[in-house]
Amino acid sequence: MELLSKRKALSWDTSREMISIVMLFTSALEHNQLDQFLEFGDVKEFGTKEIYTIAKLAVRCVAMPSTEMPTMKEVADVLDGLNKEHQNVTCRTWMSGITVATSQCCSGIEVEFMPELELEELSFSFTG
């Protein structure tokens, strides 16, 4: 979420109230206003479908209760599917960054996604 929005996880609004990026992101996604919330910058070359797919996945990764979170296999499958749609170097680099950031939200497991590797070759490490 931080990568897509270029915002910190917690911030202050103009009335000095704490705002959670998870609340903003989820609300923007539910109201189909995600494009107004995101800072696309260099990712404008990627389609809206891909951005929304990653956004929905990010929201699922912070779901409560945790039983609603996707498994690491689901995360890897979604991102692998997106990667297969885009075979250029720029996309691979960007998708790799998104994967690591997204996976850190999911059940305390980090996954390093290397687009040129097959699913079985993903590198997993446990945190916490």
mmCIF file of N, CA and C in Angstrom:
data_model
loop_
_atom_site.group_PDB
_atom_site.id
_atom_site.type_symbol
_atom_site.label_atom_id
_atom_site.label_comp_id
_atom_site.label_asym_id
_atom_site.label_seq_id
_atom_site.Cartn_x
_atom_site.Cartn_y
_atom_site.Cartn_z
ATOM 1 N N MET A 1 0.821 -1.180 0.000
ATOM 2 C CA MET A 1 0.000 0.000 0.000
ATOM 3 C C MET A 1 0.871 1.252 0.000
ATOM 4 N N GLU A 2 1.959 1.189 0.774
ATOM 5 C CA GLU A 2 2.861 2.334 0.810
ATOM 6 C C GLU A 2 3.519 2.563 -0.548
ATOM 7 N N LEU A 3 3.880 1.493 -1.228
ATOM 8 C CA LEU A 3 4.507 1.633 -2.546
ATOM 9 C C LEU A 3 3.551 2.226 -3.570
ATOM 10 N N LEU A 4 2.313 1.806 -3.539
ATOM 11 C CA LEU A 4 1.337 2.303 -4.506
ATOM 12 C C LEU A 4 0.904 3.736 -4.224
ATOM 13 N N SER A 5 0.810 4.098 -2.956
ATOM 14 C CA SER A 5 0.281 5.418 -2.602
ATOM 15 C C SER A 5 1.355 6.453 -2.283
ATOM 16 N N LYS A 6 2.575 5.990 -2.047
ATOM 17 C CA LYS A 6 3.673 6.876 -1.636
ATOM 18 C C LYS A 6 3.344 7.587 -0.317
ATOM 19 N N ARG A 7 2.613 6.889 0.553
ATOM 20 C CA ARG A 7 2.256 7.432 1.867
ATOM 21 C C ARG A 7 2.779 6.503 2.950
ATOM 22 N N LYS A 8 2.970 7.043 4.130
ATOM 23 C CA LYS A 8 3.397 6.233 5.270
ATOM 24 C C LYS A 8 2.198 5.460 5.816
ATOM 25 N N ALA A 9 2.481 4.385 6.540
ATOM 26 C CA ALA A 9 1.414 3.539 7.085
ATOM 27 C C ALA A 9 0.482 4.324 8.001
ATOM 28 N N LEU A 10 1.033 5.213 8.795
ATOM 29 C CA LEU A 10 0.245 6.083 9.664
ATOM 30 C C LEU A 10 0.682 7.520 9.416
ATOM 31 N N SER A 11 -0.284 8.428 9.350
ATOM 32 C CA SER A 11 0.041 9.840 9.150
ATOM 33 C C SER A 11 -1.020 10.700 9.824
ATOM 34 N N TRP A 12 -0.773 11.986 9.841
ATOM 35 C CA TRP A 12 -1.704 12.938 10.446
ATOM 36 C C TRP A 12 -2.452 13.663 9.349
ATOM 37 N N ASP A 13 -3.758 13.870 9.547
ATOM 38 C CA ASP A 13 -4.513 14.665 8.580
ATOM 39 C C ASP A 13 -4.467 16.134 9.005
ATOM 40 N N THR A 14 -5.177 16.986 8.286
ATOM 41 C CA THR A 14 -5.146 18.421 8.567
ATOM 42 C C THR A 14 -5.723 18.777 9.930
ATOM 43 N N SER A 15 -6.596 17.952 10.470
ATOM 44 C CA SER A 15 -7.164 18.212 11.800
ATOM 45 C C SER A 15 -6.350 17.535 12.904
ATOM 46 N N ARG A 16 -5.135 17.082 12.562
ATOM 47 C CA ARG A 16 -4.200 16.450 13.501
ATOM 48 C C ARG A 16 -4.705 15.119 14.050
ATOM 49 N N GLU A 17 -5.504 14.425 13.271
ATOM 50 C CA GLU A 17 -5.954 13.091 13.656
ATOM 51 C C GLU A 17 -5.121 12.059 12.912
ATOM 52 N N MET A 18 -4.848 10.951 13.595
ATOM 53 C CA MET A 18 -4.065 9.879 13.000
ATOM 54 C C MET A 18 -4.893 9.173 11.931
ATOM 55 N N ILE A 19 -4.282 8.955 10.778
ATOM 56 C CA ILE A 19 -4.960 8.271 9.678
ATOM 57 C C ILE A 19 -4.162 7.026 9.319
ATOM 58 N N SER A 20 -4.857 5.928 9.145
ATOM 59 C CA SER A 20 -4.239 4.669 8.748
ATOM 60 C C SER A 20 -4.332 4.505 7.238
ATOM 61 N N ILE A 21 -3.216 4.173 6.624
ATOM 62 C CA ILE A 21 -3.212 3.952 5.185
ATOM 63 C C ILE A 21 -4.130 2.786 4.825
ATOM 64 N N VAL A 22 -4.261 1.820 5.728
ATOM 65 C CA VAL A 22 -5.133 0.670 5.473
ATOM 66 C C VAL A 22 -6.581 1.133 5.339
ATOM 67 N N MET A 23 -7.023 2.025 6.239
ATOM 68 C CA MET A 23 -8.395 2.541 6.159
ATOM 69 C C MET A 23 -8.608 3.326 4.869
ATOM 70 N N LEU A 24 -7.676 4.214 4.545
ATOM 71 C CA LEU A 24 -7.805 5.024 3.334
ATOM 72 C C LEU A 24 -7.817 4.154 2.085
ATOM 73 N N PHE A 25 -6.903 3.219 2.040
ATOM 74 C CA PHE A 25 -6.754 2.338 0.889
ATOM 75 C C PHE A 25 -8.001 1.486 0.695
ATOM 76 N N THR A 26 -8.476 0.882 1.783
ATOM 77 C CA THR A 26 -9.662 0.029 1.721
ATOM 78 C C THR A 26 -10.885 0.825 1.286
ATOM 79 N N SER A 27 -11.057 2.005 1.862
ATOM 80 C CA SER A 27 -12.189 2.854 1.505
ATOM 81 C C SER A 27 -12.126 3.275 0.037
ATOM 82 N N ALA A 28 -10.950 3.679 -0.413
ATOM 83 C CA ALA A 28 -10.789 4.091 -1.814
ATOM 84 C C ALA A 28 -11.105 2.930 -2.754
ATOM 85 N N LEU A 29 -10.684 1.739 -2.390
ATOM 86 C CA LEU A 29 -10.943 0.560 -3.219
ATOM 87 C C LEU A 29 -12.433 0.237 -3.244
ATOM 88 N N GLU A 30 -13.086 0.286 -2.084
ATOM 89 C CA GLU A 30 -14.518 -0.015 -1.997
ATOM 90 C C GLU A 30 -15.372 0.983 -2.774
ATOM 91 N N HIS A 31 -14.936 2.240 -2.826
ATOM 92 C CA HIS A 31 -15.701 3.287 -3.504
ATOM 93 C C HIS A 31 -15.201 3.555 -4.923
ATOM 94 N N ASN A 32 -14.384 2.632 -5.420
ATOM 95 C CA ASN A 32 -13.863 2.731 -6.786
ATOM 96 C C ASN A 32 -13.175 4.083 -7.038
ATOM 97 N N GLN A 33 -12.434 4.555 -6.036
ATOM 98 C CA GLN A 33 -11.722 5.826 -6.143
ATOM 99 C C GLN A 33 -10.225 5.648 -5.929
ATOM 100 N N LEU A 34 -9.748 4.456 -6.172
ATOM 101 C CA LEU A 34 -8.347 4.152 -5.926
ATOM 102 C C LEU A 34 -7.416 5.031 -6.755
ATOM 103 N N ASP A 35 -7.820 5.343 -7.980
ATOM 104 C CA ASP A 35 -6.963 6.153 -8.844
ATOM 105 C C ASP A 35 -6.716 7.546 -8.270
ATOM 106 N N GLN A 36 -7.624 8.060 -7.450
ATOM 107 C CA GLN A 36 -7.437 9.369 -6.819
ATOM 108 C C GLN A 36 -6.503 9.286 -5.612
ATOM 109 N N PHE A 37 -6.342 8.106 -5.069
ATOM 110 C CA PHE A 37 -5.542 7.881 -3.871
ATOM 111 C C PHE A 37 -4.095 7.532 -4.204
ATOM 112 N N LEU A 38 -3.885 6.934 -5.355
ATOM 113 C CA LEU A 38 -2.558 6.439 -5.715
ATOM 114 C C LEU A 38 -1.680 7.504 -6.337
ATOM 115 N N GLU A 39 -0.384 7.341 -6.128
ATOM 116 C CA GLU A 39 0.628 8.155 -6.787
ATOM 117 C C GLU A 39 1.287 7.242 -7.809
ATOM 118 N N PHE A 40 0.801 7.275 -9.022
ATOM 119 C CA PHE A 40 1.283 6.339 -10.021
ATOM 120 C C PHE A 40 2.734 6.587 -10.417
ATOM 121 N N GLY A 41 3.151 7.832 -10.581
ATOM 122 C CA GLY A 41 4.532 8.116 -10.948
ATOM 123 C C GLY A 41 4.978 7.292 -12.135
ATOM 124 N N ASP A 42 6.012 6.497 -11.945
ATOM 125 C CA ASP A 42 6.588 5.699 -13.025
ATOM 126 C C ASP A 42 5.759 4.478 -13.386
ATOM 127 N N VAL A 43 4.721 4.179 -12.638
ATOM 128 C CA VAL A 43 3.946 2.973 -12.906
ATOM 129 C C VAL A 43 2.763 3.227 -13.823
ATOM 130 N N LYS A 44 2.683 4.410 -14.426
ATOM 131 C CA LYS A 44 1.563 4.696 -15.326
ATOM 132 C C LYS A 44 1.546 3.768 -16.529
ATOM 133 N N GLU A 45 2.705 3.185 -16.847
ATOM 134 C CA GLU A 45 2.757 2.276 -17.986
ATOM 135 C C GLU A 45 1.991 0.978 -17.721
ATOM 136 N N PHE A 46 1.660 0.709 -16.470
ATOM 137 C CA PHE A 46 0.927 -0.494 -16.127
ATOM 138 C C PHE A 46 -0.555 -0.185 -16.153
ATOM 139 N N GLY A 47 -1.333 -1.136 -16.566
ATOM 140 C CA GLY A 47 -2.763 -0.920 -16.711
ATOM 141 C C GLY A 47 -3.497 -0.825 -15.392
ATOM 142 N N THR A 48 -4.660 -0.236 -15.451
ATOM 143 C CA THR A 48 -5.508 -0.091 -14.272
ATOM 144 C C THR A 48 -5.861 -1.450 -13.689
ATOM 145 N N LYS A 49 -6.082 -2.437 -14.547
ATOM 146 C CA LYS A 49 -6.422 -3.784 -14.078
ATOM 147 C C LYS A 49 -5.325 -4.325 -13.158
ATOM 148 N N GLU A 50 -4.075 -4.163 -13.561
ATOM 149 C CA GLU A 50 -2.961 -4.668 -12.770
ATOM 150 C C GLU A 50 -2.849 -3.934 -11.436
ATOM 151 N N ILE A 51 -3.021 -2.615 -11.478
ATOM 152 C CA ILE A 51 -2.942 -1.819 -10.253
ATOM 153 C C ILE A 51 -4.043 -2.246 -9.281
ATOM 154 N N TYR A 52 -5.268 -2.415 -9.784
ATOM 155 C CA TYR A 52 -6.382 -2.828 -8.922
ATOM 156 C C TYR A 52 -6.171 -4.248 -8.394
ATOM 157 N N THR A 53 -5.605 -5.124 -9.196
ATOM 158 C CA THR A 53 -5.331 -6.490 -8.741
ATOM 159 C C THR A 53 -4.357 -6.468 -7.570
ATOM 160 N N ILE A 54 -3.297 -5.689 -7.693
ATOM 161 C CA ILE A 54 -2.308 -5.594 -6.618
ATOM 162 C C ILE A 54 -2.920 -4.913 -5.396
ATOM 163 N N ALA A 55 -3.725 -3.893 -5.610
ATOM 164 C CA ALA A 55 -4.377 -3.188 -4.501
ATOM 165 C C ALA A 55 -5.310 -4.123 -3.729
ATOM 166 N N LYS A 56 -6.107 -4.891 -4.450
ATOM 167 C CA LYS A 56 -7.021 -5.834 -3.790
ATOM 168 C C LYS A 56 -6.236 -6.876 -3.004
ATOM 169 N N LEU A 57 -5.135 -7.333 -3.560
ATOM 170 C CA LEU A 57 -4.286 -8.308 -2.881
ATOM 171 C C LEU A 57 -3.702 -7.700 -1.602
ATOM 172 N N ALA A 58 -3.254 -6.459 -1.673
ATOM 173 C CA ALA A 58 -2.697 -5.778 -0.497
ATOM 174 C C ALA A 58 -3.741 -5.655 0.610
ATOM 175 N N VAL A 59 -4.971 -5.313 0.246
ATOM 176 C CA VAL A 59 -6.048 -5.198 1.238
ATOM 177 C C VAL A 59 -6.328 -6.559 1.868
ATOM 178 N N ARG A 60 -6.318 -7.610 1.072
ATOM 179 C CA ARG A 60 -6.536 -8.957 1.624
ATOM 180 C C ARG A 60 -5.419 -9.350 2.591
ATOM 181 N N CYS A 61 -4.200 -8.871 2.344
ATOM 182 C CA CYS A 61 -3.056 -9.217 3.195
ATOM 183 C C CYS A 61 -3.143 -8.615 4.593
ATOM 184 N N VAL A 62 -3.948 -7.585 4.761
ATOM 185 C CA VAL A 62 -4.098 -6.974 6.084
ATOM 186 C C VAL A 62 -5.487 -7.226 6.662
ATOM 187 N N ALA A 63 -6.189 -8.182 6.103
ATOM 188 C CA ALA A 63 -7.558 -8.500 6.527
ATOM 189 C C ALA A 63 -7.590 -8.985 7.972
ATOM 190 N N MET A 64 -8.674 -8.652 8.622
ATOM 191 C CA MET A 64 -8.937 -9.148 9.966
ATOM 192 C C MET A 64 -10.278 -9.842 9.932
ATOM 193 N N PRO A 65 -10.427 -11.013 10.459
ATOM 194 C CA PRO A 65 -9.409 -11.792 11.141
ATOM 195 C C PRO A 65 -8.385 -12.346 10.154
ATOM 196 N N SER A 66 -7.277 -12.763 10.689
ATOM 197 C CA SER A 66 -6.169 -13.212 9.845
ATOM 198 C C SER A 66 -6.520 -14.439 9.005
ATOM 199 N N THR A 67 -7.583 -15.129 9.362
ATOM 200 C CA THR A 67 -7.995 -16.295 8.569
ATOM 201 C C THR A 67 -8.466 -15.884 7.180
ATOM 202 N N GLU A 68 -8.784 -14.597 7.001
ATOM 203 C CA GLU A 68 -9.209 -14.103 5.695
ATOM 204 C C GLU A 68 -8.038 -13.661 4.821
ATOM 205 N N MET A 69 -6.822 -13.684 5.395
ATOM 206 C CA MET A 69 -5.641 -13.308 4.618
ATOM 207 C C MET A 69 -5.340 -14.387 3.583
ATOM 208 N N PRO A 70 -4.791 -13.993 2.436
ATOM 209 C CA PRO A 70 -4.427 -14.996 1.439
ATOM 210 C C PRO A 70 -3.208 -15.788 1.906
ATOM 211 N N THR A 71 -3.100 -16.993 1.415
ATOM 212 C CA THR A 71 -1.901 -17.781 1.701
ATOM 213 C C THR A 71 -0.760 -17.236 0.851
ATOM 214 N N MET A 72 0.453 -17.596 1.204
ATOM 215 C CA MET A 72 1.594 -17.154 0.406
ATOM 216 C C MET A 72 1.516 -17.728 -1.004
ATOM 217 N N LYS A 73 0.954 -18.921 -1.158
ATOM 218 C CA LYS A 73 0.797 -19.499 -2.492
ATOM 219 C C LYS A 73 -0.155 -18.643 -3.321
ATOM 220 N N GLU A 74 -1.258 -18.194 -2.700
ATOM 221 C CA GLU A 74 -2.198 -17.322 -3.417
ATOM 222 C C GLU A 74 -1.518 -16.019 -3.843
ATOM 223 N N VAL A 75 -0.749 -15.418 -2.933
ATOM 224 C CA VAL A 75 -0.033 -14.179 -3.251
ATOM 225 C C VAL A 75 0.915 -14.418 -4.416
ATOM 226 N N ALA A 76 1.700 -15.476 -4.318
ATOM 227 C CA ALA A 76 2.660 -15.791 -5.382
ATOM 228 C C ALA A 76 1.954 -16.072 -6.704
ATOM 229 N N ASP A 77 0.832 -16.790 -6.666
ATOM 230 C CA ASP A 77 0.092 -17.105 -7.894
ATOM 231 C C ASP A 77 -0.437 -15.841 -8.573
ATOM 232 N N VAL A 78 -1.004 -14.931 -7.780
ATOM 233 C CA VAL A 78 -1.537 -13.684 -8.347
ATOM 234 C C VAL A 78 -0.412 -12.878 -8.985
ATOM 235 N N LEU A 79 0.682 -12.715 -8.252
ATOM 236 C CA LEU A 79 1.788 -11.913 -8.766
ATOM 237 C C LEU A 79 2.495 -12.595 -9.931
ATOM 238 N N ASP A 80 2.568 -13.911 -9.889
ATOM 239 C CA ASP A 80 3.156 -14.646 -11.008
ATOM 240 C C ASP A 80 2.299 -14.469 -12.256
ATOM 241 N N GLY A 81 0.984 -14.499 -12.088
ATOM 242 C CA GLY A 81 0.083 -14.285 -13.220
ATOM 243 C C GLY A 81 0.260 -12.907 -13.823
ATOM 244 N N LEU A 82 0.398 -11.889 -12.975
ATOM 245 C CA LEU A 82 0.636 -10.534 -13.472
ATOM 246 C C LEU A 82 1.979 -10.444 -14.175
ATOM 247 N N ASN A 83 2.967 -11.110 -13.609
ATOM 248 C CA ASN A 83 4.296 -11.077 -14.206
ATOM 249 C C ASN A 83 4.301 -11.711 -15.591
ATOM 250 N N LYS A 84 3.552 -12.785 -15.755
ATOM 251 C CA LYS A 84 3.506 -13.459 -17.059
ATOM 252 C C LYS A 84 2.872 -12.574 -18.125
ATOM 253 N N GLU A 85 1.999 -11.652 -17.696
ATOM 254 C CA GLU A 85 1.376 -10.731 -18.640
ATOM 255 C C GLU A 85 2.360 -9.657 -19.100
ATOM 256 N N HIS A 86 3.364 -9.408 -18.293
ATOM 257 C CA HIS A 86 4.329 -8.346 -18.591
ATOM 258 C C HIS A 86 5.735 -8.920 -18.565
ATOM 259 N N GLN A 87 6.367 -9.003 -19.684
ATOM 260 C CA GLN A 87 7.683 -9.628 -19.748
ATOM 261 C C GLN A 87 8.838 -8.636 -19.902
ATOM 262 N N ASN A 88 8.591 -7.329 -19.762
ATOM 263 C CA ASN A 88 9.700 -6.393 -19.919
ATOM 264 C C ASN A 88 10.439 -6.183 -18.606
ATOM 265 N N VAL A 89 11.661 -5.711 -18.679
ATOM 266 C CA VAL A 89 12.530 -5.570 -17.512
ATOM 267 C C VAL A 89 11.971 -4.585 -16.493
ATOM 268 N N THR A 90 11.422 -3.473 -16.939
ATOM 269 C CA THR A 90 10.880 -2.477 -16.017
ATOM 270 C C THR A 90 9.795 -3.085 -15.149
ATOM 271 N N CYS A 91 8.897 -3.828 -15.765
ATOM 272 C CA CYS A 91 7.806 -4.446 -15.013
ATOM 273 C C CYS A 91 8.351 -5.466 -14.029
ATOM 274 N N ARG A 92 9.336 -6.238 -14.434
ATOM 275 C CA ARG A 92 9.890 -7.246 -13.538
ATOM 276 C C ARG A 92 10.459 -6.596 -12.286
ATOM 277 N N THR A 93 11.197 -5.519 -12.452
ATOM 278 C CA THR A 93 11.775 -4.830 -11.307
ATOM 279 C C THR A 93 10.675 -4.300 -10.405
ATOM 280 N N TRP A 94 9.674 -3.659 -10.985
ATOM 281 C CA TRP A 94 8.582 -3.079 -10.213
ATOM 282 C C TRP A 94 7.791 -4.161 -9.496
ATOM 283 N N MET A 95 7.452 -5.242 -10.201
ATOM 284 C CA MET A 95 6.680 -6.325 -9.599
ATOM 285 C C MET A 95 7.457 -6.958 -8.455
ATOM 286 N N SER A 96 8.769 -7.069 -8.576
ATOM 287 C CA SER A 96 9.577 -7.641 -7.513
ATOM 288 C C SER A 96 9.447 -6.808 -6.245
ATOM 289 N N GLY A 97 9.506 -5.492 -6.369
ATOM 290 C CA GLY A 97 9.354 -4.610 -5.212
ATOM 291 C C GLY A 97 7.986 -4.723 -4.579
ATOM 292 N N ILE A 98 6.948 -4.789 -5.398
ATOM 293 C CA ILE A 98 5.579 -4.921 -4.897
ATOM 294 C C ILE A 98 5.429 -6.241 -4.152
ATOM 295 N N THR A 99 6.000 -7.318 -4.695
ATOM 296 C CA THR A 99 5.856 -8.629 -4.080
ATOM 297 C C THR A 99 6.448 -8.646 -2.684
ATOM 298 N N VAL A 100 7.655 -8.135 -2.543
ATOM 299 C CA VAL A 100 8.298 -8.145 -1.234
ATOM 300 C C VAL A 100 7.489 -7.317 -0.252
ATOM 301 N N ALA A 101 7.049 -6.138 -0.664
ATOM 302 C CA ALA A 101 6.277 -5.273 0.232
ATOM 303 C C ALA A 101 4.954 -5.914 0.615
ATOM 304 N N THR A 102 4.269 -6.497 -0.346
ATOM 305 C CA THR A 102 2.978 -7.116 -0.075
ATOM 306 C C THR A 102 3.134 -8.322 0.836
ATOM 307 N N SER A 103 4.137 -9.138 0.584
ATOM 308 C CA SER A 103 4.273 -10.373 1.339
ATOM 309 C C SER A 103 4.631 -10.119 2.796
ATOM 310 N N GLN A 104 5.222 -8.964 3.100
ATOM 311 C CA GLN A 104 5.560 -8.671 4.481
ATOM 312 C C GLN A 104 4.306 -8.500 5.327
ATOM 313 N N CYS A 105 3.183 -8.207 4.709
ATOM 314 C CA CYS A 105 1.921 -8.044 5.439
ATOM 315 C C CYS A 105 1.274 -9.390 5.748
ATOM 316 N N CYS A 106 1.625 -10.391 5.045
ATOM 317 C CA CYS A 106 0.899 -11.660 5.094
ATOM 318 C C CYS A 106 1.502 -12.634 6.088
ATOM 319 N N SER A 107 0.896 -12.785 7.211
ATOM 320 C CA SER A 107 1.215 -13.819 8.189
ATOM 321 C C SER A 107 2.671 -13.831 8.637
ATOM 322 N N GLY A 108 3.356 -12.695 8.626
ATOM 323 C CA GLY A 108 4.732 -12.628 9.102
ATOM 324 C C GLY A 108 5.723 -13.368 8.240
ATOM 325 N N ILE A 109 5.375 -13.651 7.003
ATOM 326 C CA ILE A 109 6.275 -14.363 6.104
ATOM 327 C C ILE A 109 6.698 -13.417 5.000
ATOM 328 N N GLU A 110 8.002 -13.365 4.757
ATOM 329 C CA GLU A 110 8.494 -12.560 3.649
ATOM 330 C C GLU A 110 8.818 -13.499 2.496
ATOM 331 N N VAL A 111 8.554 -13.036 1.295
ATOM 332 C CA VAL A 111 8.915 -13.832 0.129
ATOM 333 C C VAL A 111 9.656 -12.927 -0.837
ATOM 334 N N GLU A 112 10.759 -13.414 -1.343
ATOM 335 C CA GLU A 112 11.486 -12.656 -2.344
ATOM 336 C C GLU A 112 11.106 -13.229 -3.692
ATOM 337 N N PHE A 113 10.479 -12.437 -4.503
ATOM 338 C CA PHE A 113 9.970 -12.886 -5.790
ATOM 339 C C PHE A 113 10.955 -12.521 -6.881
ATOM 340 N N MET A 114 11.449 -13.497 -7.556
ATOM 341 C CA MET A 114 12.357 -13.271 -8.666
ATOM 342 C C MET A 114 11.607 -13.687 -9.920
ATOM 343 N N PRO A 115 11.161 -12.729 -10.731
ATOM 344 C CA PRO A 115 10.304 -13.032 -11.876
ATOM 345 C C PRO A 115 10.848 -14.092 -12.819
ATOM 346 N N GLU A 116 12.169 -14.208 -12.903
ATOM 347 C CA GLU A 116 12.709 -15.197 -13.832
ATOM 348 C C GLU A 116 12.694 -16.616 -13.264
ATOM 349 N N LEU A 117 12.312 -16.770 -11.993
ATOM 350 C CA LEU A 117 12.276 -18.086 -11.375
ATOM 351 C C LEU A 117 10.873 -18.666 -11.396
ATOM 352 N N GLU A 118 10.796 -19.955 -11.325
ATOM 353 C CA GLU A 118 9.512 -20.632 -11.235
ATOM 354 C C GLU A 118 9.001 -20.538 -9.802
ATOM 355 N N LEU A 119 7.722 -20.800 -9.595
ATOM 356 C CA LEU A 119 7.091 -20.701 -8.283
ATOM 357 C C LEU A 119 7.839 -21.518 -7.227
ATOM 358 N N GLU A 120 8.318 -22.694 -7.600
ATOM 359 C CA GLU A 120 8.995 -23.562 -6.645
ATOM 360 C C GLU A 120 10.322 -22.973 -6.188
ATOM 361 N N GLU A 121 10.856 -22.002 -6.924
ATOM 362 C CA GLU A 121 12.164 -21.451 -6.607
ATOM 363 C C GLU A 121 12.091 -20.151 -5.810
ATOM 364 N N LEU A 122 10.907 -19.798 -5.333
ATOM 365 C CA LEU A 122 10.770 -18.589 -4.530
ATOM 366 C C LEU A 122 11.516 -18.764 -3.217
ATOM 367 N N SER A 123 12.090 -17.694 -2.729
ATOM 368 C CA SER A 123 12.849 -17.729 -1.492
ATOM 369 C C SER A 123 11.967 -17.236 -0.345
ATOM 370 N N PHE A 124 11.740 -18.068 0.649
ATOM 371 C CA PHE A 124 10.895 -17.701 1.780
ATOM 372 C C PHE A 124 11.757 -17.491 3.020
ATOM 373 N N SER A 125 11.389 -16.521 3.851
ATOM 374 C CA SER A 125 12.037 -16.355 5.148
ATOM 375 C C SER A 125 10.983 -15.921 6.156
ATOM 376 N N PHE A 126 11.083 -16.444 7.361
ATOM 377 C CA PHE A 126 10.109 -16.129 8.400
ATOM 378 C C PHE A 126 10.611 -14.962 9.225
ATOM 379 N N THR A 127 9.696 -14.054 9.583
ATOM 380 C CA THR A 127 10.050 -12.916 10.430
ATOM 381 C C THR A 127 9.248 -12.992 11.712
ATOM 382 N N GLY A 128 9.789 -12.412 12.744
ATOM 383 C CA GLY A 128 9.056 -12.324 14.019
ATOM 384 C C GLY A 128 8.902 -13.633 14.594
#
